[in-house]
Amino acid sequence: MTYRRAAIPALVGGLLLTVLLWWAGASAQALHLQGTADVFGGRTAAELERWLTPWSYDPPASVRFGIGVSGGIGDPAGADGARYLSLYTTGLQIRFAAVFACFGPGALLLIRRLPPVGGRMPATLLAVWAWGLVAGTLAVTVSAPWLIASHGRGSYRFLPQLAGAISSGREILVVTALAASVCTVLVARVSAKGAGPLPRTVVQARAARLSATAGTLVIALSLVVLSYQSVAAALQQVSPGVGLLAEPGDLLRQWLLLGAWSGPAGTPVGDWLLYRASDVLLLVVVWWALRLLPGLLTRATVPAMAVGTVCATVLGLLASQVLRVVTDGTGPHWRLESFISSIGGGVPAALTCGLVAGVAAAVTLRAAMGRTESLGSSGPDEGVTGP
């Protein structure tokens, strides 16, 4: 698919995701209306407010009334209060602009290399949904310094504050990104009409398996090795400097670790294995997605493989988190807000590890395909993926 045809759905999807997040943030004020707690329940209303606050232009009390900073020249409750409010507004403007700016390029690449035609529509829908979560997380990351500074304590434990800010707002992203992805794929399907043949890449099955294995090993490095309790604790204790660069442990864990686990000490082995099943599911989803991805792409380029692997890792995380909710013994007490609060985490680590895994998978695929071509032909039982 040409860039022109792919750009239309990417722009539509980015605009819709931005508008949905803005609308959700604007709806946060309605939770303070009289009678809202009676309709939703006090606990549910408080949970919804927590979800929507990171996307709301209504500043928190610490910004409106200067809580946390008092006295001195920088007192936000005095003459400089308007500056802190303006800083908060600027941070939100950057956040919404970054959502649009981050969603567009990734969606453009996915739609161009993974057009929703020829049986690829489910794969495109899932990939664009996952990329919507990534775009929202990147937008929160980019805008977080402005919002932290608006509270008047930007120099105090900046990196731990940044880590906490990045993890906020993910719940509403799961829903809004899904809605935006559906619209994006439908527009892309209409845009693809008349674009001519969009063939799949012909990939040797053995090369696809080797590529998937290489990418999955990178994900397993984060999930199994780095996420082990002793290694994760060592990352938590890293502190190379002082000032703004002090205490980076929380931030490192968030961008490098896809999970957290320890041995079954004090826990029945059966329960421990059941809990670890979610990690196994994550690796299975990633391997299977990487096994199919080269044959689904119109051209298995390194950028397409990298972005596709990021999306596969995010989808694997979502699947593992759903399984964990099902198997943690709280199924009979499910509520929608509790379920959504349990999924959507780990996207920063999925982005970091997914990019590395995608590059490793693409390099392995090219090497395996090149070796196959140099040998002249594959064995009779190898087969191909693609048309």
mmCIF file of C-alpha atoms in Angstrom:
data_model
loop_
_atom_site.group_PDB
_atom_site.id
_atom_site.type_symbol
_atom_site.label_atom_id
_atom_site.label_comp_id
_atom_site.label_asym_id
_atom_site.label_seq_id
_atom_site.Cartn_x
_atom_site.Cartn_y
_atom_site.Cartn_z
ATOM 1 C CA MET A 1 0.000 0.000 0.000
ATOM 2 C CA THR A 2 1.320 3.454 -0.863
ATOM 3 C CA TYR A 3 2.083 6.063 1.763
ATOM 4 C CA ARG A 4 -0.777 8.231 0.528
ATOM 5 C CA ARG A 5 -3.358 5.488 0.994
ATOM 6 C CA ALA A 6 -1.940 4.463 4.379
ATOM 7 C CA ALA A 7 -1.690 8.036 5.671
ATOM 8 C CA ILE A 8 -5.452 8.625 5.596
ATOM 9 C CA PRO A 9 -6.417 5.907 8.127
ATOM 10 C CA ALA A 10 -3.361 6.703 10.258
ATOM 11 C CA LEU A 11 -4.397 10.348 10.529
ATOM 12 C CA VAL A 12 -8.026 9.431 11.199
ATOM 13 C CA GLY A 13 -7.017 6.970 13.915
ATOM 14 C CA GLY A 14 -4.608 9.393 15.566
ATOM 15 C CA LEU A 15 -7.190 12.159 15.576
ATOM 16 C CA LEU A 16 -9.868 9.850 16.979
ATOM 17 C CA LEU A 17 -7.598 8.545 19.742
ATOM 18 C CA THR A 18 -6.661 12.108 20.714
ATOM 19 C CA VAL A 19 -10.301 13.232 20.745
ATOM 20 C CA LEU A 20 -11.414 10.208 22.781
ATOM 21 C CA LEU A 21 -8.733 10.809 25.400
ATOM 22 C CA TRP A 22 -9.591 14.513 25.538
ATOM 23 C CA TRP A 23 -13.289 13.683 25.918
ATOM 24 C CA ALA A 24 -12.519 11.154 28.644
ATOM 25 C CA GLY A 25 -10.417 13.712 30.512
ATOM 26 C CA ALA A 26 -13.121 16.361 30.179
ATOM 27 C CA SER A 27 -15.634 13.887 31.611
ATOM 28 C CA ALA A 28 -13.690 13.688 34.871
ATOM 29 C CA GLN A 29 -15.441 16.814 36.156
ATOM 30 C CA ALA A 30 -18.801 15.052 35.870
ATOM 31 C CA LEU A 31 -17.703 12.621 38.587
ATOM 32 C CA HIS A 32 -17.866 15.503 41.082
ATOM 33 C CA LEU A 33 -21.513 16.275 40.368
ATOM 34 C CA GLN A 34 -24.048 15.641 43.085
ATOM 35 C CA GLY A 35 -25.529 12.166 42.829
ATOM 36 C CA THR A 36 -22.670 10.649 40.800
ATOM 37 C CA ALA A 37 -21.578 8.496 43.728
ATOM 38 C CA ASP A 38 -25.150 7.215 44.070
ATOM 39 C CA VAL A 39 -25.197 6.151 40.408
ATOM 40 C CA PHE A 40 -21.771 4.505 40.150
ATOM 41 C CA GLY A 41 -21.027 3.866 43.794
ATOM 42 C CA GLY A 42 -18.388 5.720 45.768
ATOM 43 C CA ARG A 43 -15.595 3.240 45.090
ATOM 44 C CA THR A 44 -16.293 3.024 41.370
ATOM 45 C CA ALA A 45 -16.509 6.803 41.016
ATOM 46 C CA ALA A 46 -13.159 7.220 42.784
ATOM 47 C CA GLU A 47 -11.605 4.574 40.529
ATOM 48 C CA LEU A 48 -12.940 6.259 37.402
ATOM 49 C CA GLU A 49 -11.577 9.598 38.578
ATOM 50 C CA ARG A 50 -8.144 8.036 39.058
ATOM 51 C CA TRP A 51 -8.243 6.736 35.485
ATOM 52 C CA LEU A 52 -9.314 10.033 33.953
ATOM 53 C CA THR A 53 -7.237 12.510 35.992
ATOM 54 C CA PRO A 54 -4.030 12.077 33.909
ATOM 55 C CA TRP A 55 -5.994 13.237 30.843
ATOM 56 C CA SER A 56 -8.040 15.971 32.515
ATOM 57 C CA TYR A 57 -7.455 19.722 32.168
ATOM 58 C CA ASP A 58 -8.975 20.131 35.632
ATOM 59 C CA PRO A 59 -5.799 20.481 37.748
ATOM 60 C CA PRO A 60 -5.444 18.530 40.988
ATOM 61 C CA ALA A 61 -5.670 20.260 44.335
ATOM 62 C CA SER A 62 -1.875 20.372 44.705
ATOM 63 C CA VAL A 63 -1.722 22.660 41.652
ATOM 64 C CA ARG A 64 -4.865 24.703 42.305
ATOM 65 C CA PHE A 65 -4.125 25.478 45.936
ATOM 66 C CA GLY A 66 -0.361 25.074 46.116
ATOM 67 C CA ILE A 67 -0.379 22.000 48.346
ATOM 68 C CA GLY A 68 3.167 20.710 48.755
ATOM 69 C CA VAL A 69 4.894 24.068 48.109
ATOM 70 C CA SER A 70 4.493 26.847 50.585
ATOM 71 C CA GLY A 71 6.374 29.984 51.470
ATOM 72 C CA GLY A 72 9.199 31.621 49.606
ATOM 73 C CA ILE A 73 9.380 33.035 46.158
ATOM 74 C CA GLY A 74 8.019 29.927 44.426
ATOM 75 C CA ASP A 75 4.795 29.688 46.422
ATOM 76 C CA PRO A 76 2.131 28.670 43.861
ATOM 77 C CA ALA A 77 -0.606 29.907 46.173
ATOM 78 C CA GLY A 78 0.685 33.446 45.800
ATOM 79 C CA ALA A 79 1.554 35.558 42.788
ATOM 80 C CA ASP A 80 3.139 32.615 40.936
ATOM 81 C CA GLY A 81 0.041 30.428 41.202
ATOM 82 C CA ALA A 82 -1.067 31.271 37.680
ATOM 83 C CA ARG A 83 2.309 30.172 36.340
ATOM 84 C CA TYR A 84 1.942 26.719 37.843
ATOM 85 C CA LEU A 85 -1.552 26.409 36.422
ATOM 86 C CA SER A 86 -0.239 27.513 33.031
ATOM 87 C CA LEU A 87 2.545 24.942 33.286
ATOM 88 C CA TYR A 88 0.000 22.226 33.993
ATOM 89 C CA THR A 89 -2.088 23.288 30.986
ATOM 90 C CA THR A 90 1.012 23.294 28.789
ATOM 91 C CA GLY A 91 1.848 19.777 29.938
ATOM 92 C CA LEU A 92 -1.626 18.544 28.977
ATOM 93 C CA GLN A 93 -1.382 20.239 25.580
ATOM 94 C CA ILE A 94 1.942 18.510 24.964
ATOM 95 C CA ARG A 95 0.403 15.208 26.072
ATOM 96 C CA PHE A 96 -2.479 15.331 23.596
ATOM 97 C CA ALA A 97 -0.259 16.579 20.774
ATOM 98 C CA ALA A 98 2.194 13.764 21.505
ATOM 99 C CA VAL A 99 -0.593 11.159 21.328
ATOM 100 C CA PHE A 100 -1.364 12.230 17.777
ATOM 101 C CA ALA A 101 2.312 12.564 16.825
ATOM 102 C CA CYS A 102 3.274 9.139 18.231
ATOM 103 C CA PHE A 103 0.276 7.200 16.927
ATOM 104 C CA GLY A 104 0.530 8.401 13.327
ATOM 105 C CA PRO A 105 3.970 7.096 12.261
ATOM 106 C CA GLY A 106 3.506 3.669 13.842
ATOM 107 C CA ALA A 107 0.008 3.225 12.441
ATOM 108 C CA LEU A 108 1.233 4.399 9.027
ATOM 109 C CA LEU A 109 3.986 1.778 8.998
ATOM 110 C CA LEU A 110 1.669 -0.992 10.203
ATOM 111 C CA ILE A 111 -1.060 -0.237 7.678
ATOM 112 C CA ARG A 112 1.416 0.074 4.810
ATOM 113 C CA ARG A 113 3.223 -3.188 5.594
ATOM 114 C CA LEU A 114 0.266 -5.040 7.163
ATOM 115 C CA PRO A 115 -2.775 -3.865 5.167
ATOM 116 C CA PRO A 116 -6.159 -5.215 6.388
ATOM 117 C CA VAL A 117 -6.838 -7.249 3.240
ATOM 118 C CA GLY A 118 -6.302 -10.865 2.239
ATOM 119 C CA GLY A 119 -7.132 -12.295 5.656
ATOM 120 C CA ARG A 120 -4.889 -9.882 7.546
ATOM 121 C CA MET A 121 -7.616 -7.730 9.086
ATOM 122 C CA PRO A 122 -7.557 -9.381 12.578
ATOM 123 C CA ALA A 123 -3.769 -9.084 12.707
ATOM 124 C CA THR A 124 -3.886 -5.430 11.642
ATOM 125 C CA LEU A 125 -6.589 -4.629 14.192
ATOM 126 C CA LEU A 126 -4.634 -6.192 17.059
ATOM 127 C CA ALA A 127 -1.389 -4.538 15.985
ATOM 128 C CA VAL A 128 -2.933 -1.057 15.718
ATOM 129 C CA TRP A 129 -4.650 -1.531 19.089
ATOM 130 C CA ALA A 130 -1.342 -2.430 20.709
ATOM 131 C CA TRP A 131 0.355 0.529 19.043
ATOM 132 C CA GLY A 132 -2.327 2.828 20.452
ATOM 133 C CA LEU A 133 -1.249 1.765 23.945
ATOM 134 C CA VAL A 134 2.368 2.444 23.041
ATOM 135 C CA ALA A 135 1.532 5.878 21.624
ATOM 136 C CA GLY A 136 -0.372 6.847 24.763
ATOM 137 C CA THR A 137 2.487 5.695 26.984
ATOM 138 C CA LEU A 138 5.007 7.682 24.959
ATOM 139 C CA ALA A 139 2.768 10.753 25.156
ATOM 140 C CA VAL A 140 2.555 10.455 28.943
ATOM 141 C CA THR A 141 6.339 10.075 29.121
ATOM 142 C CA VAL A 142 7.068 13.118 26.964
ATOM 143 C CA SER A 143 4.668 15.393 28.862
ATOM 144 C CA ALA A 144 5.429 14.137 32.374
ATOM 145 C CA PRO A 145 8.247 16.655 33.177
ATOM 146 C CA TRP A 146 5.887 19.631 32.687
ATOM 147 C CA LEU A 147 3.211 18.091 34.891
ATOM 148 C CA ILE A 148 5.718 17.178 37.578
ATOM 149 C CA ALA A 149 7.106 20.735 37.590
ATOM 150 C CA SER A 150 3.581 22.163 37.850
ATOM 151 C CA HIS A 151 3.299 20.654 41.334
ATOM 152 C CA GLY A 152 6.217 22.812 42.454
ATOM 153 C CA ARG A 153 8.554 19.951 43.385
ATOM 154 C CA GLY A 154 10.152 18.977 40.093
ATOM 155 C CA SER A 155 13.665 18.753 41.563
ATOM 156 C CA TYR A 156 12.668 16.389 44.390
ATOM 157 C CA ARG A 157 13.233 12.717 43.461
ATOM 158 C CA PHE A 158 12.556 13.530 39.812
ATOM 159 C CA LEU A 159 13.180 10.078 38.339
ATOM 160 C CA PRO A 160 10.899 8.235 40.809
ATOM 161 C CA GLN A 161 8.209 10.856 40.126
ATOM 162 C CA LEU A 162 8.718 10.348 36.394
ATOM 163 C CA ALA A 163 8.333 6.589 36.791
ATOM 164 C CA GLY A 164 5.075 7.066 38.672
ATOM 165 C CA ALA A 165 3.732 9.521 36.106
ATOM 166 C CA ILE A 166 4.514 7.201 33.184
ATOM 167 C CA SER A 167 2.478 4.380 34.713
ATOM 168 C CA SER A 168 -0.644 6.571 35.047
ATOM 169 C CA GLY A 169 -3.500 6.864 32.601
ATOM 170 C CA ARG A 170 -3.061 3.378 31.111
ATOM 171 C CA GLU A 171 -6.527 2.080 32.040
ATOM 172 C CA ILE A 172 -8.475 4.439 29.818
ATOM 173 C CA LEU A 173 -5.933 3.869 27.038
ATOM 174 C CA VAL A 174 -6.951 0.206 26.769
ATOM 175 C CA VAL A 175 -10.515 1.203 25.872
ATOM 176 C CA THR A 176 -9.846 4.281 23.740
ATOM 177 C CA ALA A 177 -7.043 2.612 21.765
ATOM 178 C CA LEU A 178 -9.350 -0.294 20.934
ATOM 179 C CA ALA A 179 -12.040 2.067 19.622
ATOM 180 C CA ALA A 180 -9.489 4.049 17.604
ATOM 181 C CA SER A 181 -7.974 0.876 16.143
ATOM 182 C CA VAL A 182 -11.359 -0.370 14.920
ATOM 183 C CA CYS A 183 -11.999 2.921 13.122
ATOM 184 C CA THR A 184 -8.458 3.004 11.722
ATOM 185 C CA VAL A 185 -8.665 -0.504 10.278
ATOM 186 C CA LEU A 186 -12.102 0.088 8.749
ATOM 187 C CA VAL A 187 -10.869 3.251 7.031
ATOM 188 C CA ALA A 188 -7.715 1.421 5.925
ATOM 189 C CA ARG A 189 -9.782 -1.362 4.412
ATOM 190 C CA VAL A 190 -11.751 1.165 2.367
ATOM 191 C CA SER A 191 -8.547 2.982 1.417
ATOM 192 C CA ALA A 192 -6.950 -0.289 0.247
ATOM 193 C CA LYS A 193 -9.628 -0.841 -2.393
ATOM 194 C CA GLY A 194 -8.158 -0.305 -5.828
ATOM 195 C CA ALA A 195 -4.599 -0.315 -4.466
ATOM 196 C CA GLY A 196 -3.727 -3.339 -6.566
ATOM 197 C CA PRO A 197 -2.333 -6.658 -5.314
ATOM 198 C CA LEU A 198 -0.840 -6.603 -1.830
ATOM 199 C CA PRO A 199 1.005 -9.931 -1.710
ATOM 200 C CA ARG A 200 2.521 -11.477 1.356
ATOM 201 C CA THR A 201 6.228 -12.035 1.739
ATOM 202 C CA VAL A 202 7.304 -15.552 0.831
ATOM 203 C CA VAL A 203 9.282 -16.827 3.827
ATOM 204 C CA GLN A 204 10.786 -20.251 4.383
ATOM 205 C CA ALA A 205 9.168 -21.914 7.395
ATOM 206 C CA ARG A 206 12.533 -22.737 8.947
ATOM 207 C CA ALA A 207 13.678 -19.126 8.617
ATOM 208 C CA ALA A 208 10.427 -17.903 10.203
ATOM 209 C CA ARG A 209 10.882 -20.273 13.143
ATOM 210 C CA LEU A 210 14.491 -19.197 13.685
ATOM 211 C CA SER A 211 13.457 -15.543 13.529
ATOM 212 C CA ALA A 212 10.649 -16.080 16.031
ATOM 213 C CA THR A 213 12.968 -17.963 18.376
ATOM 214 C CA ALA A 214 15.605 -15.211 18.282
ATOM 215 C CA GLY A 215 13.044 -12.522 19.057
ATOM 216 C CA THR A 216 11.410 -14.571 21.809
ATOM 217 C CA LEU A 217 14.781 -15.153 23.476
ATOM 218 C CA VAL A 218 15.202 -11.397 23.867
ATOM 219 C CA ILE A 219 11.754 -11.147 25.467
ATOM 220 C CA ALA A 220 12.581 -14.117 27.699
ATOM 221 C CA LEU A 221 15.764 -12.354 28.830
ATOM 222 C CA SER A 222 13.634 -9.591 30.321
ATOM 223 C CA LEU A 223 10.838 -11.837 31.551
ATOM 224 C CA VAL A 224 12.961 -14.610 33.069
ATOM 225 C CA VAL A 225 16.422 -13.212 33.840
ATOM 226 C CA LEU A 226 15.994 -9.496 34.499
ATOM 227 C CA SER A 227 12.647 -9.963 36.225
ATOM 228 C CA TYR A 228 14.012 -12.450 38.753
ATOM 229 C CA GLN A 229 13.824 -11.089 42.288
ATOM 230 C CA SER A 230 17.550 -10.739 42.984
ATOM 231 C CA VAL A 231 18.325 -9.186 39.593
ATOM 232 C CA ALA A 232 15.360 -6.821 39.817
ATOM 233 C CA ALA A 233 16.494 -5.777 43.300
ATOM 234 C CA ALA A 234 19.963 -4.972 41.940
ATOM 235 C CA LEU A 235 18.377 -2.777 39.262
ATOM 236 C CA GLN A 236 16.291 -1.084 41.926
ATOM 237 C CA GLN A 237 19.419 -0.154 43.890
ATOM 238 C CA VAL A 238 21.272 1.454 40.968
ATOM 239 C CA SER A 239 22.095 5.064 41.835
ATOM 240 C CA PRO A 240 24.822 6.556 39.603
ATOM 241 C CA GLY A 241 24.505 10.179 40.667
ATOM 242 C CA VAL A 242 22.759 12.883 42.624
ATOM 243 C CA GLY A 243 20.273 15.567 41.791
ATOM 244 C CA LEU A 244 17.877 14.915 38.934
ATOM 245 C CA LEU A 245 19.683 11.663 37.981
ATOM 246 C CA ALA A 246 19.492 10.123 41.450
ATOM 247 C CA GLU A 247 17.388 7.039 42.243
ATOM 248 C CA PRO A 248 16.744 5.738 38.710
ATOM 249 C CA GLY A 249 15.785 2.264 39.967
ATOM 250 C CA ASP A 250 12.014 2.639 39.548
ATOM 251 C CA LEU A 251 12.462 4.017 36.051
ATOM 252 C CA LEU A 252 14.881 1.261 35.010
ATOM 253 C CA ARG A 253 12.552 -1.448 36.261
ATOM 254 C CA GLN A 254 9.634 0.049 34.386
ATOM 255 C CA TRP A 255 11.476 0.208 31.058
ATOM 256 C CA LEU A 256 13.393 -3.079 31.309
ATOM 257 C CA LEU A 257 11.267 -5.579 33.248
ATOM 258 C CA LEU A 258 8.258 -7.363 31.783
ATOM 259 C CA GLY A 259 7.383 -9.075 35.052
ATOM 260 C CA ALA A 260 8.545 -9.990 38.543
ATOM 261 C CA TRP A 261 8.990 -13.435 40.030
ATOM 262 C CA SER A 262 10.810 -15.444 42.670
ATOM 263 C CA GLY A 263 11.114 -19.079 43.664
ATOM 264 C CA PRO A 264 8.198 -20.985 45.207
ATOM 265 C CA ALA A 265 9.475 -20.463 48.771
ATOM 266 C CA GLY A 266 6.531 -20.673 51.159
ATOM 267 C CA THR A 267 4.119 -21.305 48.293
ATOM 268 C CA PRO A 268 2.823 -24.677 47.044
ATOM 269 C CA VAL A 269 4.591 -25.652 43.840
ATOM 270 C CA GLY A 270 1.263 -26.140 42.064
ATOM 271 C CA ASP A 271 0.115 -22.600 42.842
ATOM 272 C CA TRP A 272 3.503 -21.214 41.830
ATOM 273 C CA LEU A 273 3.396 -23.024 38.486
ATOM 274 C CA LEU A 274 -0.157 -21.804 37.881
ATOM 275 C CA TYR A 275 0.948 -18.243 38.505
ATOM 276 C CA ARG A 276 3.896 -18.684 36.146
ATOM 277 C CA ALA A 277 1.541 -19.909 33.398
ATOM 278 C CA SER A 278 0.880 -16.279 32.506
ATOM 279 C CA ASP A 279 4.574 -15.784 31.723
ATOM 280 C CA VAL A 280 4.564 -18.899 29.558
ATOM 281 C CA LEU A 281 1.515 -17.552 27.731
ATOM 282 C CA LEU A 282 3.348 -14.271 27.059
ATOM 283 C CA LEU A 283 6.260 -16.108 25.452
ATOM 284 C CA VAL A 284 3.936 -18.344 23.445
ATOM 285 C CA VAL A 285 2.008 -15.372 22.088
ATOM 286 C CA VAL A 286 5.217 -13.559 21.150
ATOM 287 C CA TRP A 287 6.736 -16.624 19.450
ATOM 288 C CA TRP A 288 3.588 -17.419 17.493
ATOM 289 C CA ALA A 289 3.127 -13.796 16.426
ATOM 290 C CA LEU A 290 6.749 -13.560 15.269
ATOM 291 C CA ARG A 291 6.379 -16.878 13.489
ATOM 292 C CA LEU A 292 3.475 -15.495 11.437
ATOM 293 C CA LEU A 293 4.568 -11.862 11.116
ATOM 294 C CA PRO A 294 7.104 -12.159 8.254
ATOM 295 C CA GLY A 295 4.581 -13.996 6.093
ATOM 296 C CA LEU A 296 1.854 -11.433 6.817
ATOM 297 C CA LEU A 297 3.927 -8.393 5.879
ATOM 298 C CA THR A 298 4.051 -7.165 2.320
ATOM 299 C CA ARG A 299 7.786 -6.702 2.908
ATOM 300 C CA ALA A 300 9.666 -7.869 6.011
ATOM 301 C CA THR A 301 11.750 -4.740 6.627
ATOM 302 C CA VAL A 302 13.592 -4.078 9.861
ATOM 303 C CA PRO A 303 11.277 -1.180 10.934
ATOM 304 C CA ALA A 304 8.168 -3.263 10.193
ATOM 305 C CA MET A 305 9.533 -6.238 12.133
ATOM 306 C CA ALA A 306 10.549 -4.010 15.064
ATOM 307 C CA VAL A 307 7.177 -2.272 15.352
ATOM 308 C CA GLY A 308 5.358 -5.567 14.800
ATOM 309 C CA THR A 309 7.354 -7.194 17.589
ATOM 310 C CA VAL A 310 6.532 -4.332 19.957
ATOM 311 C CA CYS A 311 2.844 -4.860 19.196
ATOM 312 C CA ALA A 312 3.197 -8.634 19.670
ATOM 313 C CA THR A 313 4.838 -8.092 23.064
ATOM 314 C CA VAL A 314 2.081 -5.718 24.179
ATOM 315 C CA LEU A 315 -0.569 -8.238 23.089
ATOM 316 C CA GLY A 316 1.287 -10.986 24.937
ATOM 317 C CA LEU A 317 1.303 -8.833 28.061
ATOM 318 C CA LEU A 318 -2.434 -8.228 27.772
ATOM 319 C CA ALA A 319 -3.092 -11.965 27.340
ATOM 320 C CA SER A 320 -0.899 -12.845 30.325
ATOM 321 C CA GLN A 321 -2.562 -10.217 32.512
ATOM 322 C CA VAL A 322 -6.031 -11.488 31.615
ATOM 323 C CA LEU A 323 -4.943 -15.039 32.469
ATOM 324 C CA ARG A 324 -3.517 -13.833 35.776
ATOM 325 C CA VAL A 325 -6.821 -12.184 36.651
ATOM 326 C CA VAL A 326 -8.636 -15.431 35.821
ATOM 327 C CA THR A 327 -6.319 -17.628 37.881
ATOM 328 C CA ASP A 328 -5.756 -15.464 40.969
ATOM 329 C CA GLY A 329 -8.894 -16.720 42.700
ATOM 330 C CA THR A 330 -10.926 -13.511 42.495
ATOM 331 C CA GLY A 331 -13.000 -14.431 39.440
ATOM 332 C CA PRO A 332 -16.379 -14.591 41.260
ATOM 333 C CA HIS A 333 -15.822 -11.047 42.536
ATOM 334 C CA TRP A 334 -14.964 -9.504 39.167
ATOM 335 C CA ARG A 335 -16.041 -5.983 38.446
ATOM 336 C CA LEU A 336 -15.333 -4.152 35.215
ATOM 337 C CA GLU A 337 -13.215 -1.467 36.856
ATOM 338 C CA SER A 338 -11.166 -4.060 38.758
ATOM 339 C CA PHE A 339 -10.579 -6.044 35.586
ATOM 340 C CA ILE A 340 -9.450 -3.036 33.548
ATOM 341 C CA SER A 341 -7.220 -1.856 36.401
ATOM 342 C CA SER A 342 -5.377 -5.190 36.210
ATOM 343 C CA ILE A 343 -4.388 -4.938 32.541
ATOM 344 C CA GLY A 344 -2.445 -2.502 30.410
ATOM 345 C CA GLY A 345 0.754 -2.359 32.469
ATOM 346 C CA GLY A 346 4.280 -3.104 31.291
ATOM 347 C CA VAL A 347 4.012 -1.183 28.002
ATOM 348 C CA PRO A 348 7.308 0.759 28.479
ATOM 349 C CA ALA A 349 9.229 -2.504 28.914
ATOM 350 C CA ALA A 350 7.355 -4.022 25.967
ATOM 351 C CA LEU A 351 8.478 -1.081 23.835
ATOM 352 C CA THR A 352 12.127 -1.364 24.882
ATOM 353 C CA CYS A 353 12.415 -5.141 24.682
ATOM 354 C CA GLY A 354 10.151 -5.382 21.640
ATOM 355 C CA LEU A 355 12.325 -3.050 19.580
ATOM 356 C CA VAL A 356 15.454 -5.042 20.417
ATOM 357 C CA ALA A 357 13.655 -8.338 19.818
ATOM 358 C CA GLY A 358 12.279 -7.092 16.495
ATOM 359 C CA VAL A 359 15.715 -6.095 15.240
ATOM 360 C CA ALA A 360 17.112 -9.460 16.352
ATOM 361 C CA ALA A 361 14.262 -11.284 14.605
ATOM 362 C CA ALA A 362 14.723 -9.285 11.390
ATOM 363 C CA VAL A 363 18.483 -9.866 11.303
ATOM 364 C CA THR A 364 18.009 -13.586 11.965
ATOM 365 C CA LEU A 365 15.352 -13.792 9.254
ATOM 366 C CA ARG A 366 17.582 -12.150 6.674
ATOM 367 C CA ALA A 367 20.524 -14.345 7.603
ATOM 368 C CA ALA A 368 18.421 -17.512 7.426
ATOM 369 C CA MET A 369 16.835 -16.506 4.118
ATOM 370 C CA GLY A 370 20.223 -15.597 2.683
ATOM 371 C CA ARG A 371 21.658 -18.932 3.716
ATOM 372 C CA THR A 372 18.698 -20.735 2.147
ATOM 373 C CA GLU A 373 19.158 -18.833 -1.098
ATOM 374 C CA SER A 374 22.878 -19.614 -1.143
ATOM 375 C CA LEU A 375 22.125 -23.315 -0.817
ATOM 376 C CA GLY A 376 19.815 -23.051 -3.809
ATOM 377 C CA SER A 377 16.752 -24.720 -2.308
ATOM 378 C CA SER A 378 15.312 -25.877 1.018
ATOM 379 C CA GLY A 379 14.536 -29.412 2.122
ATOM 380 C CA PRO A 380 11.315 -31.053 0.946
ATOM 381 C CA ASP A 381 9.642 -30.672 4.313
ATOM 382 C CA GLU A 382 10.395 -27.009 4.912
ATOM 383 C CA GLY A 383 7.529 -25.288 3.122
ATOM 384 C CA VAL A 384 6.963 -21.552 2.966
ATOM 385 C CA THR A 385 4.792 -18.948 4.596
ATOM 386 C CA GLY A 386 3.039 -16.429 2.422
ATOM 387 C CA PRO A 387 0.809 -16.725 -0.655
#
